Every structure is written in C-alpha cells, then in structure tokens.
C-alpha cells in the first residue's frame, strides 16, 4: 500500500505546477499594475507617526471615508474658536497655523508651517474643545478630511493611539505637540 502512494506524488506535483501557472495567467497584469490613488494614500497615512500601531484594516475603513478637499491660497481650513468637526491630513500644499495675538502687528501669531503628510484638527476632536488655532492655506493644495465620528471610531479601535495623543497634549501643557506630530487644533 505504501509503494502505491509514491507514483501519485509526481502526478500531484504536476497538478500543483499547472495550477500555479494558471494562477499567474489569471492574475496577469494585476500583479504589476501601478498603485491606485487610494493605495497610495493608505501607504502614506500608515507611515504617519500618529497612526503607528493602528491596524491596516482599521485604516482602510477610515480612509474609505476620507473626503478630498481642494483649497485655494489664503483659504482658512479651520478657524480658532470654531467647533471641531473634522480631522485633516495634508496631501499637497503649504499651510500656516496661527493664533490670535493682540501684540502681533496683524493680530495673529504664526505658530508653525505645515506641509504634505502633516495632520491637524485632532485636538478639538479628542477633547471636545473649540479649535485652538487657525490653519490657512498658503498655497493651493488638497487636504483629506475625516469626519469627527469616523476619526473617533478610528482612534477608539486603537486605545493606545488615543492614550498616546492625549499624553502628548498633557505633556506639552500649553504648547501643542504639532511641531513633533504635525497636528494641532
């Protein structure tokens, strides 16, 4: 009976090779196709320090709800004192973060500049507080916006992320951690 199994092995090996060849033909160009815009965004967002430790399936669900928002130079994206309603990831463009300051010549103090892959808007969503700064576009660009509930759902799935974010703000006191993490407001 044992000797009878040996002749079947080459036949099974041939079937496996044939199945592999058919699989390659069926996959065809899909294996070498260029990355889709969604896949490119997912790859970029997954690399952001803010999302370290968040599972790819949770990120995919959230990214499926991202809205691409074109902006023009000079356009405010969030305004200090407003209710927080969205989280933002900068896809393209240059942005300024400022706060009201009566002693500044134009009444605003520049806090920092942001660019591609920087994020903002998470502080107000986490704390429920009004926006702590204004973020305006210095150039035309694109931001990716994630609604409040979707953002909170994303960080709720990754409890370490929520704790890390709140810890960053608590550790910095009055100074927002945006210089390190890219976020604000």
JSON list of C-alpha atoms in Angstrom, two decimals, residues 77-88 96-99 111-112 114 119-127 129-135 169 176-178 182-185:
[
{"chain": "A", "resi": 77, "resn": "UNK", "atom": "CA", "xyz": [-9.38, 75.41, 6.69]},
{"chain": "A", "resi": 78, "resn": "UNK", "atom": "CA", "xyz": [-10.18, 75.61, 10.41]},
{"chain": "A", "resi": 79, "resn": "UNK", "atom": "CA", "xyz": [-10.74, 78.76, 12.42]},
{"chain": "A", "resi": 80, "resn": "UNK", "atom": "CA", "xyz": [-9.74, 79.34, 16.02]},
{"chain": "A", "resi": 81, "resn": "UNK", "atom": "CA", "xyz": [-12.77, 79.16, 18.33]},
{"chain": "A", "resi": 82, "resn": "UNK", "atom": "CA", "xyz": [-14.95, 77.07, 15.97]},
{"chain": "A", "resi": 83, "resn": "UNK", "atom": "CA", "xyz": [-16.33, 73.70, 16.99]},
{"chain": "A", "resi": 84, "resn": "UNK", "atom": "CA", "xyz": [-14.13, 70.82, 15.84]},
{"chain": "A", "resi": 85, "resn": "UNK", "atom": "CA", "xyz": [-15.84, 68.69, 13.22]},
{"chain": "A", "resi": 86, "resn": "UNK", "atom": "CA", "xyz": [-13.07, 67.12, 11.11]},
{"chain": "A", "resi": 87, "resn": "UNK", "atom": "CA", "xyz": [-9.54, 65.76, 11.18]},
{"chain": "A", "resi": 88, "resn": "UNK", "atom": "CA", "xyz": [-7.24, 66.70, 8.29]},
{"chain": "A", "resi": 96, "resn": "UNK", "atom": "CA", "xyz": [0.18, 78.18, 8.27]},
{"chain": "A", "resi": 97, "resn": "UNK", "atom": "CA", "xyz": [-1.03, 77.66, 11.82]},
{"chain": "A", "resi": 98, "resn": "UNK", "atom": "CA", "xyz": [-1.71, 80.85, 13.76]},
{"chain": "A", "resi": 99, "resn": "UNK", "atom": "CA", "xyz": [-3.42, 82.14, 16.90]},
{"chain": "A", "resi": 111, "resn": "UNK", "atom": "CA", "xyz": [2.89, 79.07, 15.36]},
{"chain": "A", "resi": 112, "resn": "UNK", "atom": "CA", "xyz": [4.22, 76.82, 12.62]},
{"chain": "A", "resi": 114, "resn": "UNK", "atom": "CA", "xyz": [2.65, 72.55, 7.73]},
{"chain": "A", "resi": 119, "resn": "UNK", "atom": "CA", "xyz": [-2.04, 66.43, 10.18]},
{"chain": "A", "resi": 120, "resn": "UNK", "atom": "CA", "xyz": [-4.22, 68.83, 12.12]},
{"chain": "A", "resi": 121, "resn": "UNK", "atom": "CA", "xyz": [-7.60, 69.03, 13.80]},
{"chain": "A", "resi": 122, "resn": "UNK", "atom": "CA", "xyz": [-7.25, 66.12, 16.22]},
{"chain": "A", "resi": 123, "resn": "UNK", "atom": "CA", "xyz": [-7.04, 68.10, 19.48]},
{"chain": "A", "resi": 124, "resn": "UNK", "atom": "CA", "xyz": [-10.54, 69.56, 19.29]},
{"chain": "A", "resi": 125, "resn": "UNK", "atom": "CA", "xyz": [-11.98, 66.17, 18.30]},
{"chain": "A", "resi": 126, "resn": "UNK", "atom": "CA", "xyz": [-10.27, 64.43, 21.22]},
{"chain": "A", "resi": 127, "resn": "UNK", "atom": "CA", "xyz": [-11.18, 66.98, 23.88]},
{"chain": "A", "resi": 129, "resn": "UNK", "atom": "CA", "xyz": [-12.89, 71.90, 22.93]},
{"chain": "A", "resi": 130, "resn": "UNK", "atom": "CA", "xyz": [-13.15, 74.60, 20.25]},
{"chain": "A", "resi": 131, "resn": "UNK", "atom": "CA", "xyz": [-10.35, 74.88, 17.69]},
{"chain": "A", "resi": 132, "resn": "UNK", "atom": "CA", "xyz": [-7.20, 76.17, 19.39]},
{"chain": "A", "resi": 133, "resn": "UNK", "atom": "CA", "xyz": [-5.73, 77.75, 16.23]},
{"chain": "A", "resi": 134, "resn": "UNK", "atom": "CA", "xyz": [-6.50, 78.78, 12.68]},
{"chain": "A", "resi": 135, "resn": "UNK", "atom": "CA", "xyz": [-5.00, 76.77, 9.82]},
{"chain": "A", "resi": 169, "resn": "UNK", "atom": "CA", "xyz": [-1.03, 67.17, 24.79]},
{"chain": "A", "resi": 176, "resn": "UNK", "atom": "CA", "xyz": [0.66, 71.97, 21.17]},
{"chain": "A", "resi": 177, "resn": "UNK", "atom": "CA", "xyz": [2.72, 68.97, 20.01]},
{"chain": "A", "resi": 178, "resn": "UNK", "atom": "CA", "xyz": [2.16, 69.86, 16.38]},
{"chain": "A", "resi": 182, "resn": "UNK", "atom": "CA", "xyz": [2.32, 67.60, 12.72]},
{"chain": "A", "resi": 183, "resn": "UNK", "atom": "CA", "xyz": [-1.05, 68.18, 14.38]},
{"chain": "A", "resi": 184, "resn": "UNK", "atom": "CA", "xyz": [-2.93, 71.00, 16.00]},
{"chain": "A", "resi": 185, "resn": "UNK", "atom": "CA", "xyz": [-6.38, 72.46, 16.64]}
]
